C-alpha positions as protocol buffer text, in pm:
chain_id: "A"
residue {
  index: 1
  type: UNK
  ca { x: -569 y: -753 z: 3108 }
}
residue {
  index: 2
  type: UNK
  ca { x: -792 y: -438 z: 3170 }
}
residue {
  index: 3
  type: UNK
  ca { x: -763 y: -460 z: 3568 }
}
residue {
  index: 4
  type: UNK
  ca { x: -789 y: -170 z: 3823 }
}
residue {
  index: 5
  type: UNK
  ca { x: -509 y: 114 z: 3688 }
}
residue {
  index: 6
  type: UNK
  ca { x: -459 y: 5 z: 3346 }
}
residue {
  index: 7
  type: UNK
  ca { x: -843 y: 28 z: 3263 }
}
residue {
  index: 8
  type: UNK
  ca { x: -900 y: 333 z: 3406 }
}
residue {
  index: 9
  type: UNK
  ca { x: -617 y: 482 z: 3224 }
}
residue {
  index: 10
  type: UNK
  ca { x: -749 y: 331 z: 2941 }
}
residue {
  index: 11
  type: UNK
  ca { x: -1121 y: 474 z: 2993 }
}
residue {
  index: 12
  type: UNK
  ca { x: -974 y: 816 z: 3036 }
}
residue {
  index: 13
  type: UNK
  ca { x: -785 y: 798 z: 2738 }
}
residue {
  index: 14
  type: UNK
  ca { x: -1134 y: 662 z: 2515 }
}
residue {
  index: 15
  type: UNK
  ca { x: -1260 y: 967 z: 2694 }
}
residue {
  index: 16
  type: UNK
  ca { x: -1050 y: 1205 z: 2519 }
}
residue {
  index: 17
  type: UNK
  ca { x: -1140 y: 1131 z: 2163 }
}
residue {
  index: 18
  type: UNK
  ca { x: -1460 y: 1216 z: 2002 }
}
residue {
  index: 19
  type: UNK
  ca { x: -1555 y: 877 z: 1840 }
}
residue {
  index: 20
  type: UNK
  ca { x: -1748 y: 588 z: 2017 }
}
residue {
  index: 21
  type: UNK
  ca { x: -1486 y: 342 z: 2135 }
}
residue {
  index: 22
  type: UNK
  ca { x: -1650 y: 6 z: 2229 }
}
residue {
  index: 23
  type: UNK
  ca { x: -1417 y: -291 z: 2345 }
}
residue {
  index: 24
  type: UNK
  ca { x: -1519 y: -664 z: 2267 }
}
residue {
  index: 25
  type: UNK
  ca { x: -1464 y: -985 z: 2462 }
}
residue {
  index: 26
  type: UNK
  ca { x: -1636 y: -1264 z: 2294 }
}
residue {
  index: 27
  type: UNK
  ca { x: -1997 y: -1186 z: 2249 }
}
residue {
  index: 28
  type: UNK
  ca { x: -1988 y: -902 z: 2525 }
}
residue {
  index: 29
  type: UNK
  ca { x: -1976 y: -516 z: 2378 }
}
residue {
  index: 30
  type: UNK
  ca { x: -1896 y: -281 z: 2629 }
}
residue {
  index: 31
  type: UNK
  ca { x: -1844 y: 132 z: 2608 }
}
residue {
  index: 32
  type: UNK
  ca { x: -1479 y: 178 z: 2628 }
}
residue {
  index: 33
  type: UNK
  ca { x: -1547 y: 487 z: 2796 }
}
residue {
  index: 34
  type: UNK
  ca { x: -1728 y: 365 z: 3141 }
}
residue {
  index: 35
  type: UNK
  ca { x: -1466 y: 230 z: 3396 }
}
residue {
  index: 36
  type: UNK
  ca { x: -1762 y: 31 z: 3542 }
}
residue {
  index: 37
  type: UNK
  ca { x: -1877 y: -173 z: 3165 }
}
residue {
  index: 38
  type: UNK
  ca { x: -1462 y: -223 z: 3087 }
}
residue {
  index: 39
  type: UNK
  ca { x: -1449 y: -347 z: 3389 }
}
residue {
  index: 40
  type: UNK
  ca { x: -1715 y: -642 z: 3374 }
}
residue {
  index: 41
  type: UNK
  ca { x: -1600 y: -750 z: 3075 }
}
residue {
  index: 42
  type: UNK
  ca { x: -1318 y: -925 z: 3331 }
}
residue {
  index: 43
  type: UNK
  ca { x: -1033 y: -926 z: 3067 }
}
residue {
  index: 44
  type: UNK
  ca { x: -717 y: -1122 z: 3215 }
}
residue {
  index: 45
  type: UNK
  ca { x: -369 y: -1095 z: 3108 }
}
residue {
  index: 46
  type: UNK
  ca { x: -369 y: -1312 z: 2774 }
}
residue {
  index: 47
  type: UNK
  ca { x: -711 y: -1178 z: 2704 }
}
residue {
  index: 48
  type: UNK
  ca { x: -761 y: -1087 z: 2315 }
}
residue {
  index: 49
  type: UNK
  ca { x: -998 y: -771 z: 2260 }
}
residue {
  index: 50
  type: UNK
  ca { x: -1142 y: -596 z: 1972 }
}
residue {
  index: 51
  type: UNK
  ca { x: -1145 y: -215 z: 2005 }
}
residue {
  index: 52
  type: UNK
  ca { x: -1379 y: -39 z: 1733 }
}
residue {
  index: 53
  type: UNK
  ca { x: -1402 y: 318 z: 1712 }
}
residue {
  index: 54
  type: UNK
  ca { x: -1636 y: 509 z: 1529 }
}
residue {
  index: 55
  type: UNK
  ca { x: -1640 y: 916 z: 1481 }
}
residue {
  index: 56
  type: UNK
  ca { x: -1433 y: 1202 z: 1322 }
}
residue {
  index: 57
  type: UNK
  ca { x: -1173 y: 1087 z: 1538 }
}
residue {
  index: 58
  type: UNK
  ca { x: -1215 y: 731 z: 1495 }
}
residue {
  index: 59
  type: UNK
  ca { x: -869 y: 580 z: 1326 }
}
residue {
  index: 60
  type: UNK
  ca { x: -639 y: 802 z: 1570 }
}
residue {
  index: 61
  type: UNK
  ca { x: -805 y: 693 z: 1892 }
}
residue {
  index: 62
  type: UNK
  ca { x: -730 y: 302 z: 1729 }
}
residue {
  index: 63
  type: UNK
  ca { x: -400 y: 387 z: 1723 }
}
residue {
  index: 64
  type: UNK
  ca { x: -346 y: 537 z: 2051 }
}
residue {
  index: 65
  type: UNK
  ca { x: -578 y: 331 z: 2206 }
}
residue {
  index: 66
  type: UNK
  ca { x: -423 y: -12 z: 2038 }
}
residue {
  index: 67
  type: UNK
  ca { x: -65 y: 108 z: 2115 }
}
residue {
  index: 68
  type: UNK
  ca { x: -214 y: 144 z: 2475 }
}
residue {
  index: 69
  type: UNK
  ca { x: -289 y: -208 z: 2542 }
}
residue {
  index: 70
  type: UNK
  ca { x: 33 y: -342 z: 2401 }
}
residue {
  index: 71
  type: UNK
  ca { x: 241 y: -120 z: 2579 }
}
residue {
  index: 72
  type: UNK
  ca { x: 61 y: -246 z: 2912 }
}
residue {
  index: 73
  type: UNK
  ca { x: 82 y: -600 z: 2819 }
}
residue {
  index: 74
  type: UNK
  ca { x: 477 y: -544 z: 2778 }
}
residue {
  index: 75
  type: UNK
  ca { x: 521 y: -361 z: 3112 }
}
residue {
  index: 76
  type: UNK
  ca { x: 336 y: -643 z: 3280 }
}
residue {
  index: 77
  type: UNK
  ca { x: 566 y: -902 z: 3116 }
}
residue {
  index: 78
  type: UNK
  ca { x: 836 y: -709 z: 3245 }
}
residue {
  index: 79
  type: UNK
  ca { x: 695 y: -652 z: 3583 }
}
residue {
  index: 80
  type: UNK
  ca { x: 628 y: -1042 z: 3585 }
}
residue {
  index: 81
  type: UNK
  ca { x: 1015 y: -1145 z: 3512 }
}
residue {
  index: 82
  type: UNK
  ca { x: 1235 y: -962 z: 3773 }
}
């Protein structure tokens, strides 16, 4: 999930590219760019988002942005086993 350190590391990465990055849960749209709106989307481990970008930037912040999230749901995994 989006929790404390992963989400803000994830906001300040949405931060760096120019396109709007939104992140779905559901039927809730939030800016993936505000800490506070990623936040109360309350995304728990096992949580499936969407993550649309739109911009000049738009398809590489998808990429960074979607290799982001899996590479925190692996470390957690990890973390969770030992």
């Amino acid at each position: 999930g989006l929790h404390m350190r992963p989400g803000e590391l994830f906001v300040r990465m949405a931060g760096s590219f120019e396109a709007k990055i939104e992140v779905i849960n559901g039927d809730r749209r939030v800016d993936g760019k505000s800490l506070l709106d990623v936040f109360t989307l309350g995304a728990e481990k096992g949580t499936e988002l969407e993550i649309e970008a739109d911009g000049p930037d738009a398809e590489a912040a998808l990429d960074a942005l979607t290799e982001f999230v899996q590479r925190e749901s692996i470390d957690e995994d990890t973390m969770n086993q030992e």
